[in-house]
Coordinates of C-alpha atoms in Angstrom, one line a residue:
M1 CA 8.9 15.6 11.5
N2 CA 5.1 15.7 12.2
N3 CA 4.7 15.4 16.0
H4 CA 1.3 17.2 16.6
Q5 CA 0.0 14.2 18.3
L6 CA 2.6 14.4 20.9
G7 CA 2.1 16.2 24.4
Q8 CA 4.3 19.3 25.3
Q9 CA 6.8 17.2 27.5
E10 CA 6.9 14.4 24.7
R11 CA 7.9 17.0 22.1
A12 CA 10.5 18.7 24.4
V13 CA 12.1 15.1 25.0
L14 CA 12.0 14.5 21.4
A15 CA 13.7 17.8 20.3
A16 CA 16.4 16.9 23.1
I17 CA 17.1 13.6 21.4
A18 CA 17.0 15.2 17.9
A19 CA 19.8 17.7 18.8
N20 CA 21.8 15.2 20.5
P21 CA 21.0 11.3 20.0
F22 CA 23.8 10.3 22.6
I23 CA 22.1 12.3 25.4
S24 CA 21.4 10.4 28.3
Q25 CA 17.7 10.4 30.3
S26 CA 19.5 12.3 33.4
E27 CA 20.7 15.0 30.9
I28 CA 17.3 15.3 29.3
A29 CA 15.8 15.4 32.9
A30 CA 18.2 18.2 34.1
A31 CA 17.7 20.2 30.9
L32 CA 13.8 20.2 31.1
G33 CA 13.3 20.2 34.7
L34 CA 11.7 16.9 34.9
A35 CA 12.1 13.6 36.9
R36 CA 14.3 11.0 35.2
S37 CA 11.3 8.5 35.7
T38 CA 9.2 11.0 33.7
V39 CA 11.7 11.0 31.0
A40 CA 12.1 7.4 30.7
A41 CA 8.3 7.1 30.5
H42 CA 8.1 9.7 27.7
I43 CA 11.1 7.7 26.0
V44 CA 9.2 4.5 26.0
S45 CA 6.1 6.5 24.7
L46 CA 8.0 7.9 21.7
G47 CA 9.4 4.5 20.9
N48 CA 5.7 2.9 21.0
K49 CA 4.6 5.9 18.6
G50 CA 7.6 5.3 16.1
Y51 CA 9.3 8.6 16.8
I52 CA 12.4 7.0 18.0
L53 CA 13.8 3.4 17.4
G54 CA 15.5 1.2 19.9
R55 CA 18.0 2.1 22.8
G56 CA 20.1 4.1 20.6
Y57 CA 17.3 6.9 20.1
V58 CA 17.8 6.3 16.5
L59 CA 15.3 8.5 14.6
P60 CA 13.1 6.8 12.0
D61 CA 13.5 7.3 8.1
A62 CA 11.4 10.4 7.4
K63 CA 10.2 9.1 3.9
R64 CA 9.6 5.3 4.3
I65 CA 6.6 3.4 3.4
L66 CA 5.7 -0.1 5.0
C67 CA 3.5 -2.3 2.9
L68 CA 1.4 -5.0 4.9
G69 CA -0.6 -7.6 3.1
G70 CA -0.6 -10.0 0.2
A71 CA 2.7 -11.4 -1.3
V72 CA 1.9 -14.0 -3.9
V73 CA 3.1 -15.9 -6.7
D74 CA 1.1 -14.9 -10.0
R75 CA 0.7 -17.5 -12.8
K76 CA -0.8 -15.8 -15.8
Y77 CA -2.1 -17.8 -18.9
H78 CA -2.9 -15.7 -22.0
A79 CA -5.3 -17.3 -24.4
A80 CA -4.6 -17.4 -28.0
R81 CA -8.3 -17.1 -28.9
A82 CA -11.7 -16.8 -27.1
V83 CA -11.7 -19.1 -24.1
M84 CA -14.0 -22.2 -24.5
L85 CA -15.3 -23.8 -21.3
E86 CA -14.9 -27.5 -20.7
T87 CA -12.1 -28.2 -23.1
S88 CA -8.5 -27.6 -23.7
N89 CA -7.5 -23.9 -24.7
P90 CA -4.1 -23.1 -26.2
V91 CA -2.2 -20.3 -23.9
S92 CA 1.2 -19.0 -23.2
S93 CA 2.2 -19.0 -19.5
Q94 CA 4.3 -16.8 -17.4
R95 CA 5.3 -16.7 -13.8
S96 CA 5.8 -13.6 -11.5
F97 CA 5.4 -12.2 -8.3
G98 CA 2.3 -10.5 -7.1
G99 CA -0.1 -9.4 -4.4
V100 CA -1.4 -6.0 -3.7
A101 CA 1.0 -5.1 -1.0
R102 CA 4.2 -6.8 -2.5
N103 CA 3.1 -5.1 -5.9
V104 CA 2.7 -1.7 -4.4
C105 CA 6.0 -2.1 -2.4
E106 CA 8.0 -3.3 -5.3
S107 CA 6.8 -0.4 -7.5
L108 CA 7.6 2.1 -4.6
T109 CA 11.1 0.5 -4.2
R110 CA 11.7 0.7 -7.9
L111 CA 10.8 4.5 -7.7
G112 CA 13.6 4.8 -5.1
V113 CA 11.5 5.1 -2.0
S114 CA 12.6 3.3 1.3
T115 CA 10.4 0.5 1.7
G116 CA 9.6 -2.5 4.0
L117 CA 7.3 -5.6 3.3
A118 CA 5.1 -7.2 6.0
S119 CA 3.7 -10.3 5.1
I120 CA 3.4 -14.0 5.4
V121 CA 4.9 -16.7 2.7
G122 CA 5.5 -20.3 3.0
D123 CA 8.8 -22.0 4.1
D124 CA 9.2 -23.2 0.2
D125 CA 10.9 -22.4 -2.8
A126 CA 8.3 -20.1 -3.8
G127 CA 8.5 -18.0 -0.8
R128 CA 12.3 -17.9 -0.6
A129 CA 12.3 -16.7 -4.0
L130 CA 9.9 -14.0 -3.5
V131 CA 11.6 -12.7 -0.4
S132 CA 15.1 -12.9 -2.3
H133 CA 13.5 -11.0 -5.2
M134 CA 12.3 -8.1 -3.0
R135 CA 15.6 -8.2 -0.9
N136 CA 17.6 -7.8 -4.1
L137 CA 15.6 -4.8 -5.1
G138 CA 16.3 -3.1 -1.9
C139 CA 13.2 -3.6 0.1
D140 CA 13.5 -4.4 3.9
T141 CA 12.0 -7.8 4.3
T142 CA 12.8 -8.3 8.1
A143 CA 8.7 -8.2 8.5
V144 CA 8.1 -11.2 6.1
V145 CA 7.6 -14.3 8.1
A146 CA 8.1 -17.7 6.6
Q147 CA 5.4 -20.1 8.0
Q148 CA 6.8 -23.7 8.2
D149 CA 3.3 -25.5 7.7
G150 CA 2.1 -23.2 5.1
S151 CA 2.2 -22.6 1.3
T152 CA 3.1 -19.5 -0.3
A153 CA 0.0 -17.7 -1.7
E154 CA -0.6 -18.3 -5.4
Y155 CA -3.0 -16.5 -7.9
V156 CA -3.7 -17.9 -11.3
A157 CA -5.2 -15.6 -14.0
V158 CA -6.6 -16.6 -17.5
V159 CA -6.3 -13.6 -19.9
A160 CA -8.4 -13.2 -22.9
P161 CA -6.8 -12.1 -26.2
D162 CA -8.4 -8.6 -25.6
S163 CA -6.4 -8.5 -22.4
S164 CA -9.8 -8.8 -20.1
L165 CA -9.7 -11.2 -17.3
V166 CA -11.4 -14.5 -17.8
V167 CA -11.2 -16.0 -14.6
G168 CA -8.9 -15.7 -11.6
L169 CA -8.2 -18.3 -9.1
A170 CA -6.8 -17.6 -5.6
D171 CA -4.9 -19.9 -2.9
M172 CA -4.7 -17.3 0.0
G173 CA -5.1 -19.3 3.0
I174 CA -1.9 -18.4 4.6
F175 CA -3.1 -14.9 4.9
D176 CA -5.5 -16.1 7.5
N177 CA -2.5 -15.8 9.8
L178 CA -2.4 -12.0 9.1
T179 CA -3.8 -11.5 12.6
G180 CA -3.6 -9.1 15.5
A181 CA -0.6 -11.5 16.9
F182 CA 1.1 -10.8 13.5
L183 CA 0.7 -6.8 13.9
D184 CA 1.9 -6.9 17.2
G185 CA 5.1 -8.8 15.9
V186 CA 5.7 -6.1 13.2
W187 CA 4.5 -3.1 15.0
S188 CA 7.9 -1.3 15.5
S189 CA 8.4 -1.5 11.7
L190 CA 4.9 0.2 11.2
A191 CA 5.3 2.5 13.8
S192 CA 8.7 4.1 12.5
S193 CA 7.3 4.5 9.0
S194 CA 6.0 7.9 7.6
W195 CA 3.2 5.8 5.4
V196 CA 1.8 2.3 6.2
F197 CA -0.2 0.8 3.2
A198 CA -2.2 -2.3 4.0
D199 CA -4.4 -4.3 1.8
C200 CA -7.5 -6.3 2.5
N201 CA -5.8 -9.6 2.5
A202 CA -5.2 -9.3 6.1
T203 CA -7.8 -10.4 8.5
A204 CA -10.6 -8.3 9.7
E205 CA -9.0 -8.6 13.3
L206 CA -5.7 -7.1 12.2
L207 CA -7.2 -4.5 10.1
E208 CA -9.6 -3.0 12.9
Q209 CA -6.6 -3.1 15.3
L210 CA -4.4 -1.3 12.7
V211 CA -7.1 1.4 12.3
T212 CA -7.5 1.9 15.9
R213 CA -3.9 1.8 17.0
K214 CA -3.0 4.4 14.2
R215 CA -4.8 7.0 16.1
S216 CA -2.4 7.5 18.5
A217 CA 0.7 6.8 16.0
R218 CA 2.9 9.0 13.7
F219 CA 2.4 7.4 10.5
R220 CA -0.3 7.9 7.8
L221 CA -2.4 4.9 6.8
A222 CA -3.7 4.1 3.4
I223 CA -5.8 0.8 2.7
D224 CA -6.8 -1.0 -0.4
A225 CA -10.3 -3.2 -0.4
V226 CA -8.7 -5.6 -2.8
S227 CA -12.0 -7.3 -4.0
A228 CA -15.8 -7.2 -3.2
P229 CA -15.6 -10.0 -0.8
K230 CA -12.7 -8.9 1.1
V231 CA -13.9 -5.3 1.7
H232 CA -16.1 -6.4 4.5
R233 CA -12.9 -6.9 6.5
L234 CA -12.8 -3.2 7.0
P235 CA -13.9 -1.8 10.4
A236 CA -17.4 0.0 10.1
D237 CA -15.6 2.9 11.8
L238 CA -12.7 4.0 9.6
S239 CA -12.0 7.1 11.5
G240 CA -8.0 7.5 11.6
L241 CA -7.6 6.3 8.1
D242 CA -6.0 8.7 6.0
L243 CA -6.8 7.3 2.5
L244 CA -8.8 4.5 1.3
F245 CA -8.8 3.0 -2.1
L246 CA -11.5 1.1 -3.6
N247 CA -13.4 0.4 -6.9
M248 CA -17.2 0.9 -7.4
D249 CA -18.0 -2.6 -6.8
E250 CA -16.2 -2.6 -3.6
A251 CA -17.7 0.6 -2.5
A252 CA -21.2 -0.7 -3.3
E253 CA -20.5 -3.9 -1.4
Y254 CA -19.1 -2.1 1.6
L255 CA -22.0 0.3 1.8
A256 CA -24.5 -2.1 1.0
D257 CA -26.1 0.1 -1.6
T258 CA -25.7 -0.7 -5.3
S259 CA -27.9 2.3 -6.1
L260 CA -25.5 5.0 -5.6
A261 CA -24.0 7.0 -8.1
P262 CA -20.0 7.0 -8.0
E263 CA -20.1 10.7 -6.5
A264 CA -22.7 9.9 -3.8
A265 CA -20.8 6.7 -3.0
A266 CA -17.5 8.7 -2.4
V267 CA -19.3 10.9 -0.2
A268 CA -20.9 8.2 1.8
L269 CA -17.7 6.6 2.2
R270 CA -16.1 9.6 3.6
A271 CA -18.9 9.7 6.0
R272 CA -17.6 6.5 7.7
G273 CA -14.4 8.3 8.8
P274 CA -11.6 8.4 6.3
E275 CA -10.0 11.7 5.5
S276 CA -9.8 11.0 1.8
V277 CA -11.2 8.3 -0.5
V278 CA -10.3 7.3 -3.9
I279 CA -12.7 5.2 -6.2
T280 CA -10.9 3.7 -9.1
R281 CA -13.1 3.5 -12.3
G282 CA -10.7 1.8 -14.8
S283 CA -10.9 3.7 -18.2
K284 CA -13.2 6.3 -16.5
G285 CA -10.1 7.3 -14.3
A286 CA -10.8 8.1 -10.4
L287 CA -13.0 9.9 -8.1
I288 CA -11.1 11.6 -5.2
A289 CA -13.4 12.6 -2.2
T290 CA -11.9 15.0 0.4
A291 CA -13.5 17.5 2.9
D292 CA -13.4 20.1 -0.2
G293 CA -15.8 17.7 -2.1
V294 CA -15.4 15.1 -4.9
K295 CA -13.2 15.7 -7.7
H296 CA -12.7 13.6 -11.0
C297 CA -9.5 12.5 -12.3
P298 CA -9.4 11.4 -15.9
S299 CA -7.6 8.3 -17.0
I300 CA -4.6 8.3 -19.4
E301 CA -4.9 7.0 -23.1
T302 CA -3.3 3.7 -23.3
H303 CA -2.7 0.7 -25.4
P304 CA -3.3 -2.4 -23.0
V305 CA -2.0 -5.7 -23.4
D306 CA -2.7 -6.8 -19.6
V307 CA -4.4 -4.9 -17.0
T308 CA -3.3 -7.0 -14.0
G309 CA -1.5 -4.7 -11.6
A310 CA -2.9 -1.4 -12.8
G311 CA -4.8 -0.7 -9.7
D312 CA -1.7 -1.4 -7.6
A313 CA 0.3 0.8 -9.8
L314 CA -2.3 3.8 -9.3
I315 CA -1.8 3.1 -5.4
A316 CA 2.1 3.3 -5.7
G317 CA 2.0 6.3 -7.9
T318 CA -0.3 8.1 -5.5
L319 CA 1.8 7.4 -2.4
Y320 CA 4.9 8.1 -4.1
S321 CA 3.7 11.6 -5.1
L322 CA 2.3 12.2 -1.7
L323 CA 5.6 11.4 0.0
S324 CA 7.0 14.0 -2.4
G325 CA 4.8 16.5 -1.2
E326 CA 2.3 16.7 -4.1
D327 CA -1.5 17.2 -3.3
L328 CA -3.9 14.4 -3.5
F329 CA -5.4 15.3 -7.0
E330 CA -1.9 15.5 -8.5
A331 CA -1.0 12.4 -6.8
V332 CA -3.9 10.4 -8.1
R333 CA -3.0 11.9 -11.6
T334 CA 0.6 10.4 -11.3
G335 CA -1.2 7.2 -10.0
C336 CA -3.5 7.0 -13.2
L337 CA -0.2 7.6 -15.1
L338 CA 1.6 4.6 -13.8
A339 CA -1.6 2.6 -14.1
A340 CA -1.9 3.2 -17.7
R341 CA 2.0 2.3 -18.4
T342 CA 1.5 -0.9 -16.3
T343 CA -1.2 -2.0 -18.8
E344 CA 1.3 -1.7 -21.5
S345 CA 3.5 -4.5 -19.8
H346 CA 2.7 -8.2 -19.3
L347 CA 4.0 -7.8 -15.8
S348 CA 2.0 -6.6 -12.8
V349 CA 4.8 -4.3 -12.1
H350 CA 6.3 -2.4 -15.4
H351 CA 9.8 -3.8 -15.8
E352 CA 11.2 -0.5 -16.7
L353 CA 9.7 1.4 -13.7
S354 CA 12.3 4.0 -12.2
P355 CA 12.4 7.5 -11.3
D356 CA 13.5 8.3 -14.8
F357 CA 10.8 6.3 -16.5
L358 CA 8.2 8.1 -14.5
E359 CA 9.5 11.5 -15.5
R360 CA 9.8 10.5 -19.2
S361 CA 6.0 9.4 -18.8
R362 CA 5.1 12.7 -17.1
S363 CA 7.1 14.7 -20.0
R364 CA 5.2 12.5 -22.7
L365 CA 1.7 13.6 -20.8
A366 CA 2.5 17.1 -20.6
S367 CA 3.4 17.2 -24.2
G368 CA 0.1 15.9 -25.1
A369 CA 1.2 12.5 -26.4
D370 CA -1.1 11.1 -23.7
H371 CA -4.4 12.3 -22.9
A372 CA -7.8 11.5 -21.0
P373 CA -9.9 9.6 -23.6

């Protein structure tokens, strides 16, 4: 367990608890030569930082990812021919569950990761169906709040015959309640995770508090910008953020500079404080900015039928691989692979996604069946 942010006495108390979870405060105090009140204070601090859970000194899952943000009902309408405005267009329709945080969470759950979802849904049929779906997959949904006077968020996408997005309509008002008070209510779930992923469907208040409080917590933090308008919800100081995901439009909007080349934008974003930045560029792959400079990760050849959810799949693949110990470049490469496979499905999360599916896709890539265009 990474405990470099703990003081010497805190590390000693944590080691004693790890060796014997049933040890009493008095026994810890005697073993370490500390006052019992000092041990009690350290235990409270360890709980607040997510190193222990509750009264039983239960140690947190070493490989758990908590996803905080959007949980949405997606409605997609696939046009049979080029869309004409101000008239009726023949389409085929489909309903599924979406939202950036929820999509990432479902993908990680399908990949076998221990996950939790923190979000707000309406106390309605759509919200109950969404929560039931996630719970049945194996995701911890105890941090999903059902709001009695709100409607579950909904996203409507009209997709052209070439799979490009014609128009997207979003009813996301319920996420105005993803505030600092909500963060307080779910903090124990975040603090006990090894990674927290958040999206900018949350309010600026929540995101600023999350980045600030993370600086003294044990988990690693990744955030996705979601859209150009919502990128302004990110705080100006991103110090403490481990990984930032965004595309070029969002990068230009956040930096208030449309003239920057992608590599220069990546460097400028890192100067705002995050440890690493991933700029996704669709068919052009992704740029990865770290302390060692900027690297290009190529895209994977694919035959897309629907690009919705591809960016979320890239994030999930990246986090999955980082959790498995891969370096960031290889993790993003896995993310690009999952993004490519997702575009070959009509669903926001590929219906076959599993650890075996990922390994088969990796083997296919290694054999040369897939390559960068």
